[in-house]
Short mmCIF file of C-alpha atoms (C1' of nucleotides) in Angstrom, two decimals:
data_model
loop_
_atom_site.label_atom_id
_atom_site.label_comp_id
_atom_site.label_asym_id
_atom_site.label_seq_id
_atom_site.Cartn_x
_atom_site.Cartn_y
_atom_site.Cartn_z
CA UNK A 1 -0.17 -0.07 0.33
CA UNK A 2 1.16 3.32 -0.24
CA UNK A 3 0.82 5.91 2.35
CA UNK A 4 2.27 9.07 1.56
CA UNK A 5 6.36 10.24 3.38
CA UNK A 6 8.63 12.92 3.82
CA UNK A 7 11.91 12.24 3.33
CA UNK A 8 14.89 14.77 5.00
CA UNK A 9 18.29 14.69 2.48
CA UNK A 10 21.11 16.56 4.06
CA UNK A 11 24.60 16.44 1.68
CA UNK A 12 27.59 14.61 3.31
CA UNK A 13 29.19 17.70 4.38
CA UNK A 14 28.71 19.23 2.18
CA UNK A 15 31.06 22.48 1.71
CA UNK A 16 34.33 20.78 2.60
CA UNK A 17 33.17 17.90 -0.02
CA UNK A 18 32.39 20.42 -3.03
CA UNK A 19 36.38 21.97 -2.24
CA UNK A 20 37.47 18.52 -2.76
CA UNK A 21 36.08 17.53 -5.55
CA UNK A 22 37.72 20.99 -7.72
CA UNK A 23 41.52 19.59 -5.62
CA UNK A 24 40.42 15.43 -5.39
CA UNK A 25 43.94 15.09 -3.55
CA UNK A 26 42.31 16.49 -0.65
CA UNK A 27 40.35 13.73 -0.35
CA UNK A 28 41.40 11.86 3.35
CA UNK A 29 43.37 15.73 4.65
CA UNK A 30 41.54 17.53 6.56
CA UNK A 31 39.88 20.06 5.62
CA UNK A 32 38.45 23.40 6.87
CA UNK A 33 36.61 26.01 5.47
CA UNK A 34 35.95 28.83 6.86
CA UNK A 35 35.84 33.68 6.19
CA UNK A 36 38.46 34.67 4.33
CA UNK A 37 40.93 30.91 5.43
CA UNK A 38 43.46 33.51 7.26
CA UNK A 39 42.87 31.47 10.19
CA UNK A 40 44.56 35.16 12.39
CA UNK A 41 41.91 36.88 10.77
CA UNK A 42 38.18 36.64 13.11
CA UNK A 43 36.51 33.70 11.55
CA UNK A 44 34.22 30.77 11.95
CA UNK A 45 34.74 27.94 10.77
CA UNK A 46 31.89 26.87 8.77
CA UNK A 47 32.10 23.65 7.23
CA UNK A 48 34.66 20.97 8.88
CA UNK A 49 35.90 17.54 6.97
CA UNK A 50 35.19 14.93 8.58
CA UNK A 51 38.84 14.02 8.78
CA UNK A 52 38.94 17.19 10.89
CA UNK A 53 35.79 16.84 13.14
CA UNK A 54 37.85 13.81 14.81
CA UNK A 55 39.79 16.27 16.20
CA UNK A 56 37.10 18.07 17.45
CA UNK A 57 36.55 20.85 15.25
CA UNK A 58 33.41 21.80 13.51
CA UNK A 59 30.89 24.64 12.36
CA UNK A 60 30.91 27.29 14.64
CA UNK A 61 34.18 27.07 16.13
CA UNK A 62 36.53 29.99 16.05
CA UNK A 63 39.08 29.61 12.38
CA UNK A 64 42.26 30.90 14.94
CA UNK A 65 40.78 27.43 17.48
CA UNK A 66 40.81 25.10 14.95
CA UNK A 67 43.76 26.02 13.23
CA UNK A 68 45.17 25.23 17.28
CA UNK A 69 44.41 21.82 17.61
CA UNK A 70 45.43 21.34 13.40
CA UNK A 71 48.38 22.42 12.90
CA UNK A 72 48.75 20.74 9.64
CA UNK A 73 44.82 21.17 8.76
CA UNK A 74 43.97 22.78 5.79
CA UNK A 75 42.44 26.07 5.67
CA UNK A 76 40.12 27.26 2.39
CA UNK A 77 37.97 30.61 2.13
CA UNK A 78 33.99 30.53 1.51
CA UNK A 79 33.10 30.13 -2.00
CA UNK A 80 29.80 31.04 -2.21
CA UNK A 81 28.74 30.96 -5.76
CA UNK A 82 30.07 27.86 -7.25
CA UNK A 83 28.04 26.09 -3.33
CA UNK A 84 25.30 27.73 -4.38
CA UNK A 85 25.90 26.06 -7.91
CA UNK A 86 26.50 22.58 -6.70
CA UNK A 87 23.22 23.21 -4.61
CA UNK A 88 20.80 24.25 -8.03
CA UNK A 89 22.25 20.77 -8.96
CA UNK A 90 21.34 18.87 -6.46
CA UNK A 91 18.14 20.44 -6.07
CA UNK A 92 17.40 20.11 -9.92
CA UNK A 93 18.08 16.78 -9.02
CA UNK A 94 15.42 16.17 -5.89
CA UNK A 95 12.83 17.10 -8.51
CA UNK A 96 13.00 15.59 -11.03
CA UNK A 97 12.18 12.33 -8.60
CA UNK A 98 8.71 10.73 -10.05
CA UNK A 99 6.57 12.73 -8.00
CA UNK A 100 8.33 14.57 -5.63
CA UNK A 101 7.74 17.41 -3.76
CA UNK A 102 10.18 19.21 -2.74
CA UNK A 103 11.06 22.02 -0.30
CA UNK A 104 14.56 23.45 -0.22
CA UNK A 105 16.09 24.35 3.55
CA UNK A 106 19.02 25.26 2.82
CA UNK A 107 22.46 25.48 0.12
CA UNK A 108 22.80 21.00 1.97
CA UNK A 109 18.99 20.18 3.07
CA UNK A 110 16.06 19.63 1.82
CA UNK A 111 12.11 18.16 2.55
CA UNK A 112 10.96 15.86 -0.31
CA UNK A 113 7.65 14.35 0.01
CA UNK A 114 7.04 11.49 -1.92
CA UNK A 115 3.79 8.40 -1.73
CA UNK A 116 5.58 5.21 -1.75
CA UNK A 117 5.57 1.66 -0.14
CA UNK A 118 9.16 1.35 0.43
CA UNK A 119 10.57 4.57 1.60
CA UNK A 120 14.16 3.48 1.96
CA UNK A 121 14.26 2.17 -1.68
CA UNK A 122 12.68 5.47 -3.34
CA UNK A 123 15.72 6.63 -0.95
CA UNK A 124 18.44 4.75 -2.40
CA UNK A 125 17.33 5.55 -5.78
CA UNK A 126 17.43 9.47 -5.02
CA UNK A 127 21.38 8.96 -3.24
CA UNK A 128 22.12 7.58 -6.38
CA UNK A 129 20.80 10.07 -8.82
CA UNK A 130 22.66 12.86 -6.80
CA UNK A 131 25.51 11.33 -6.56
CA UNK A 132 25.74 9.91 -10.89
CA UNK A 133 24.50 13.83 -10.89
CA UNK A 134 27.21 15.81 -8.72
CA UNK A 135 29.77 13.41 -7.13
CA UNK A 136 28.62 13.78 -3.57
CA UNK A 137 26.92 11.49 -0.87
CA UNK A 138 23.69 12.78 1.23
CA UNK A 139 22.04 10.99 3.56
CA UNK A 140 18.23 10.02 3.48
CA UNK A 141 15.74 11.07 7.02
CA UNK A 142 12.95 9.06 6.18
CA UNK A 143 9.89 10.34 8.39
CA UNK A 144 5.92 10.76 8.93
CA UNK A 145 6.34 14.43 10.39
CA UNK A 146 8.32 17.01 8.99
CA UNK A 147 9.76 16.76 12.89
CA UNK A 148 10.91 12.82 12.90
CA UNK A 149 12.36 13.46 9.06
CA UNK A 150 14.65 15.94 9.92
CA UNK A 151 15.58 14.03 13.29
CA UNK A 152 15.42 10.76 11.51
CA UNK A 153 18.96 12.49 8.81
CA UNK A 154 21.93 12.15 11.71
CA UNK A 155 21.46 8.37 12.23
CA UNK A 156 21.56 7.42 8.60
CA UNK A 157 24.63 9.44 7.73
CA UNK A 158 27.02 9.38 5.96
CA UNK A 159 25.50 8.45 2.89
CA UNK A 160 22.51 6.23 5.29
CA UNK A 161 19.17 6.42 5.98
CA UNK A 162 17.40 5.99 8.90
CA UNK A 163 13.60 5.79 9.41
CA UNK A 164 11.43 7.26 12.54
CA UNK A 165 7.97 7.29 12.89
CA UNK A 166 5.96 7.36 16.22
CA UNK A 167 6.11 3.83 16.38
CA UNK A 168 9.74 4.16 17.01
CA UNK A 169 10.14 7.40 18.04
CA UNK A 170 9.95 7.42 21.64
CA UNK A 171 12.37 3.97 21.67
CA UNK A 172 14.84 6.29 19.69
CA UNK A 173 14.90 9.26 21.13
CA UNK A 174 12.78 9.36 24.36
CA UNK A 175 16.38 9.21 25.80
CA UNK A 176 18.27 12.14 24.24
CA UNK A 177 18.54 15.16 25.25
CA UNK A 178 15.70 17.74 25.01
CA UNK A 179 18.71 19.88 22.50
CA UNK A 180 18.83 17.24 19.99
CA UNK A 181 16.04 18.25 18.88
CA UNK A 182 15.68 21.15 15.76
CA UNK A 183 14.41 24.19 17.95
CA UNK A 184 15.38 23.08 20.90
CA UNK A 185 19.00 25.22 21.75
CA UNK A 186 21.67 26.28 24.77
CA UNK A 187 18.76 28.63 25.97
CA UNK A 188 15.54 26.28 25.89
CA UNK A 189 17.40 23.52 26.39
CA UNK A 190 18.23 25.16 30.47
CA UNK A 191 14.79 26.61 30.53
CA UNK A 192 13.26 23.51 30.77
CA UNK A 193 16.07 21.73 32.48
CA UNK A 194 14.62 24.48 35.06
CA UNK A 195 10.98 22.86 35.12
CA UNK A 196 12.64 19.27 35.68
CA UNK A 197 12.61 18.25 31.50
CA UNK A 198 15.91 17.05 30.23
CA UNK A 199 15.36 13.85 28.27
CA UNK A 200 12.40 13.53 25.15
CA UNK A 201 9.93 11.89 27.16
CA UNK A 202 9.41 13.90 29.50
CA UNK A 203 9.18 16.64 26.61
CA UNK A 204 6.69 14.99 25.58
CA UNK A 205 4.59 13.65 28.69
CA UNK A 206 5.22 17.02 29.64
CA UNK A 207 2.60 19.58 31.36
CA UNK A 208 1.54 22.20 28.85
CA UNK A 209 0.19 24.76 31.81
CA UNK A 210 4.26 24.73 33.26
CA UNK A 211 5.82 25.03 29.84
CA UNK A 212 3.31 27.64 28.63
CA UNK A 213 3.81 29.79 31.31
CA UNK A 214 7.62 29.83 30.55
CA UNK A 215 7.64 30.11 27.49
CA UNK A 216 4.17 31.44 26.18
CA UNK A 217 0.73 30.25 24.47
CA UNK A 218 1.96 29.28 20.77
CA UNK A 219 6.26 28.74 22.19
CA UNK A 220 5.33 25.81 24.64
CA UNK A 221 2.33 23.42 23.18
CA UNK A 222 5.24 23.97 20.89
CA UNK A 223 7.55 22.48 22.41
CA UNK A 224 6.08 18.90 23.90
CA UNK A 225 4.52 18.82 20.57
CA UNK A 226 8.10 18.96 18.92
CA UNK A 227 9.06 16.24 22.21
CA UNK A 228 6.13 14.63 20.93
CA UNK A 229 7.87 14.28 16.90
CA UNK A 230 4.06 15.17 15.41
CA UNK A 231 3.32 18.36 13.91
CA UNK A 232 2.92 18.65 9.52
CA UNK A 233 3.58 16.05 7.26
CA UNK A 234 3.30 18.37 4.44
CA UNK A 235 5.97 18.87 2.00
CA UNK A 236 5.49 22.59 0.82
CA UNK A 237 7.69 23.66 -3.17
CA UNK A 238 6.05 26.91 -2.78
CA UNK A 239 9.41 28.82 -3.59
CA UNK A 240 10.51 31.01 -0.52
CA UNK A 241 10.66 34.58 -0.61
CA UNK A 242 12.57 36.97 1.44
CA UNK A 243 11.19 38.86 4.41
CA UNK A 244 14.44 41.74 4.22
CA UNK A 245 17.92 41.93 3.60
CA UNK A 246 20.71 42.47 5.62
CA UNK A 247 25.11 43.43 5.08
CA UNK A 248 26.73 42.51 8.51
CA UNK A 249 30.14 42.79 8.86
CA UNK A 250 33.09 42.61 11.55
CA UNK A 251 36.47 44.30 11.88
CA UNK A 252 39.04 43.15 12.00
CA UNK A 253 40.84 46.17 14.11
CA UNK A 254 37.61 48.36 16.12
CA UNK A 255 35.80 50.93 14.82
CA UNK A 256 35.78 53.75 16.87
CA UNK A 257 36.24 56.94 14.90
CA UNK A 258 32.94 58.63 13.99
CA UNK A 259 33.96 59.70 10.71
CA UNK A 260 34.92 56.06 9.99
CA UNK A 261 32.10 55.08 11.38
CA UNK A 262 30.11 56.45 8.84
CA UNK A 263 31.87 55.14 5.81
CA UNK A 264 31.34 51.84 6.63
CA UNK A 265 26.84 52.53 7.52
CA UNK A 266 27.19 53.06 4.44
CA UNK A 267 29.53 51.38 2.74
CA UNK A 268 26.60 48.62 4.56
CA UNK A 269 23.66 50.51 3.22
CA UNK A 270 24.71 50.84 -0.21
CA UNK A 271 24.79 46.63 -0.76
CA UNK A 272 22.12 45.58 0.85
CA UNK A 273 19.45 48.63 -0.98
CA UNK A 274 21.89 46.70 -4.78
CA UNK A 275 20.28 43.37 -2.84
CA UNK A 276 16.05 45.31 -1.67
CA UNK A 277 16.40 46.70 -5.48
CA UNK A 278 16.55 43.99 -7.22
CA UNK A 279 13.95 42.04 -5.46
CA UNK A 280 12.26 45.18 -7.14
CA UNK A 281 9.78 45.66 -3.34
CA UNK A 282 8.89 48.36 -1.11
CA UNK A 283 11.14 48.38 1.95
CA UNK A 284 8.69 48.96 4.70
CA UNK A 285 11.54 49.00 7.93
CA UNK A 286 15.36 49.08 8.46
CA UNK A 287 17.56 47.36 11.28
CA UNK A 288 21.27 48.92 12.53
CA UNK A 289 22.67 46.35 14.94
CA UNK A 290 25.82 47.74 16.44
CA UNK A 291 28.14 45.13 18.43
CA UNK A 292 30.24 46.87 21.27
CA UNK A 293 33.22 45.83 21.32
CA UNK A 294 34.31 42.94 23.11
CA UNK A 295 30.53 42.01 22.98
CA UNK A 296 27.57 43.50 23.87
CA UNK A 297 25.13 44.08 20.89
CA UNK A 298 22.31 46.84 20.25
CA UNK A 299 19.59 46.66 17.88
CA UNK A 300 16.82 50.01 16.78
CA UNK A 301 14.63 49.51 14.14
CA UNK A 302 12.32 51.88 11.94
CA UNK A 303 9.52 50.97 10.44
CA UNK A 304 8.39 53.13 7.71
CA UNK A 305 3.91 53.16 7.02
CA UNK A 306 5.09 54.36 3.54
CA UNK A 307 6.80 53.50 0.78
CA UNK A 308 10.19 55.46 0.13
CA UNK A 309 12.52 55.65 -1.92
CA UNK A 310 16.30 54.74 -1.78
CA UNK A 311 17.57 57.89 -0.41
CA UNK A 312 15.22 58.15 2.15
CA UNK A 313 15.93 54.94 3.87
CA UNK A 314 19.00 55.94 3.88
CA UNK A 315 19.66 58.47 5.84
CA UNK A 316 16.86 56.58 7.81
CA UNK A 317 18.65 53.93 8.49
CA UNK A 318 21.96 57.16 9.62
CA UNK A 319 19.69 59.04 11.60
CA UNK A 320 20.09 54.77 13.30
CA UNK A 321 23.54 55.73 13.05
CA UNK A 322 23.55 58.86 15.26
CA UNK A 323 22.52 56.84 18.08
CA UNK A 324 24.93 54.75 18.92
CA UNK A 325 26.77 55.62 21.62
CA UNK A 326 30.19 57.47 21.29
CA UNK A 327 33.32 56.27 22.77
CA UNK A 328 32.67 52.78 23.07
CA UNK A 329 35.05 50.63 20.61
CA UNK A 330 32.58 48.76 17.99
CA UNK A 331 33.58 45.61 16.23
CA UNK A 332 30.40 44.97 13.96
CA UNK A 333 27.50 46.39 12.67
CA UNK A 334 24.43 45.44 10.13
CA UNK A 335 22.27 46.88 8.93
CA UNK A 336 18.75 45.17 7.37
CA UNK A 337 15.25 46.14 4.73
CA UNK A 338 12.27 44.35 5.11
CA UNK A 339 10.84 44.37 2.13
CA UNK A 340 6.49 44.39 2.42
CA UNK A 341 4.87 41.10 1.38
CA UNK A 342 3.38 39.85 -1.38
CA UNK A 343 -0.51 40.30 -0.15
CA UNK A 344 -0.29 36.26 -0.45
CA UNK A 345 2.27 35.11 1.77
CA UNK A 346 2.05 35.69 4.71
CA UNK A 347 -0.72 33.44 6.07
CA UNK A 348 -1.69 31.70 9.84
CA UNK A 349 0.81 30.14 10.14
CA UNK A 350 2.86 27.94 13.05
CA UNK A 351 5.80 28.03 14.38
CA UNK A 352 8.89 26.85 13.13
CA UNK A 353 12.56 26.79 13.27
CA UNK A 354 14.03 28.35 9.83
CA UNK A 355 11.14 28.34 8.45
CA UNK A 356 9.73 26.32 7.20
"C1'" DT B 1 38.82 29.75 23.20
"C1'" DC B 2 35.98 33.84 22.12
"C1'" DT B 3 33.01 34.38 19.49
"C1'" DG B 4 30.77 35.08 11.07
"C1'" DG B 5 26.45 35.98 8.01
"C1'" DG B 6 22.77 34.98 5.90
"C1'" DG B 7 18.40 34.63 7.78
"C1'" DT B 8 13.73 33.05 10.56
"C1'" DC B 9 9.86 34.10 13.88
"C1'" DC B 10 8.09 34.68 19.16
"C1'" DT B 11 7.34 38.03 23.28
"C1'" DA B 12 7.26 41.85 26.37
"C1'" DG B 13 6.02 46.05 26.70
"C1'" DG B 14 5.02 51.22 25.56
"C1'" DA B 15 2.06 54.82 22.63
"C1'" DC B 16 -2.10 55.03 20.92
"C1'" DC B 17 -7.09 54.29 20.24
"C1'" DC B 18 -11.45 54.33 21.87
"C1'" DT C 1 -11.22 62.09 40.73
"C1'" DC C 2 -8.90 58.23 39.08
"C1'" DT C 3 -7.83 55.17 35.90
"C1'" DG C 4 -11.32 50.05 32.94
"C1'" DG C 5 -11.27 46.88 28.78
"C1'" DG C 6 -9.77 45.69 24.57
"C1'" DG C 7 -6.92 45.92 20.38
"C1'" DT C 8 -3.43 47.74 16.69
"C1'" DC C 9 1.37 49.57 15.89
"C1'" DC C 10 6.59 49.86 17.20
"C1'" DT C 11 9.96 49.05 19.79
"C1'" DA C 12 13.69 45.80 21.31
"C1'" DG C 13 15.68 42.30 22.49
"C1'" DG C 14 16.09 36.55 22.49
"C1'" DA C 15 16.78 32.03 19.96
"C1'" DC C 16 17.22 29.31 16.45
"C1'" DC C 17 18.79 27.29 12.67
"C1'" DC C 18 22.31 26.55 8.43
#
DNA sequence: TCTGGGGTCCTAGGACCC
DNA sequence: TCTGGGGTCCTAGGACCC
């Protein structure tokens, strides 16, 4: 009998794998991709190859620390256009699979909705197609909901498949910490622990009232649902519409001079406006993010109720720049423009990690 | 060891209106 | 004289994801 399934396709060490494709001599070596490839700069690791991960290096780690852990690692700069091109080929391959509904989640992952009676067989065919077309390996999580498919993928890595359904969810996930769930990070898992909830099974059977009191009427119930693996099984292929665009830069040397700060802000504004003009949608809000050294971040926002031209948008942002506290060194500046959404793109929705 | 850059969504509190 | 109750909008901040 054919039933609906959700597949979660995740490329194995995607960025590192793409780099190794064009430099095959790097295969088997600890490869780290991050920043401009210079470990003396302020930057973090985007992806580490499996060989590098064996030394404890992973995404998000400061490049400087990664280089210290693996002195002879190959450190490469991030080359976004190349990864995007590889990603588009992978996604095109997924869309060619019979009956596949594809929802892209990022460069290296997607949900694929299918109707099949043997989802493992479908997954293996899909993996072979991706490998043949792109020479990239992927892992596939199989589930009866989006959440279960997403969580299943880790158990299939690398190059394998794993199935999580209502039948084996608690058996497989129940004793794991809540942070293993997609959408529960360090902060939320700590607040859950304060309520006496440390495992997935405990979250799945927790009382709603304390959860709602702690996290609000929407997020409280949402977390318990995550703990159960329940939720939608609908894969949505609707093209993604950006809510806004932003640019931010961490300066290698902290900024202190007001003239320098103004120049930096104007550069970011020009970049963001270029993105917005390419979209052709009106700007309805702007924001300025400031990180004072060493690590205090502040955000100033300004909502705009009319459609403003680019000069007015720039002027609004410069008005926010004027609120930067003087006499404090600045490590990061970010500028963001929020755009009006098309009428049909703001339907009611349930809370979702990273917008699916 | 010292923390990138691009996004998304939720919550709390104040202002303002009736 | 003292201050209800509901609603909406805006701002700031927090948390998470890849």
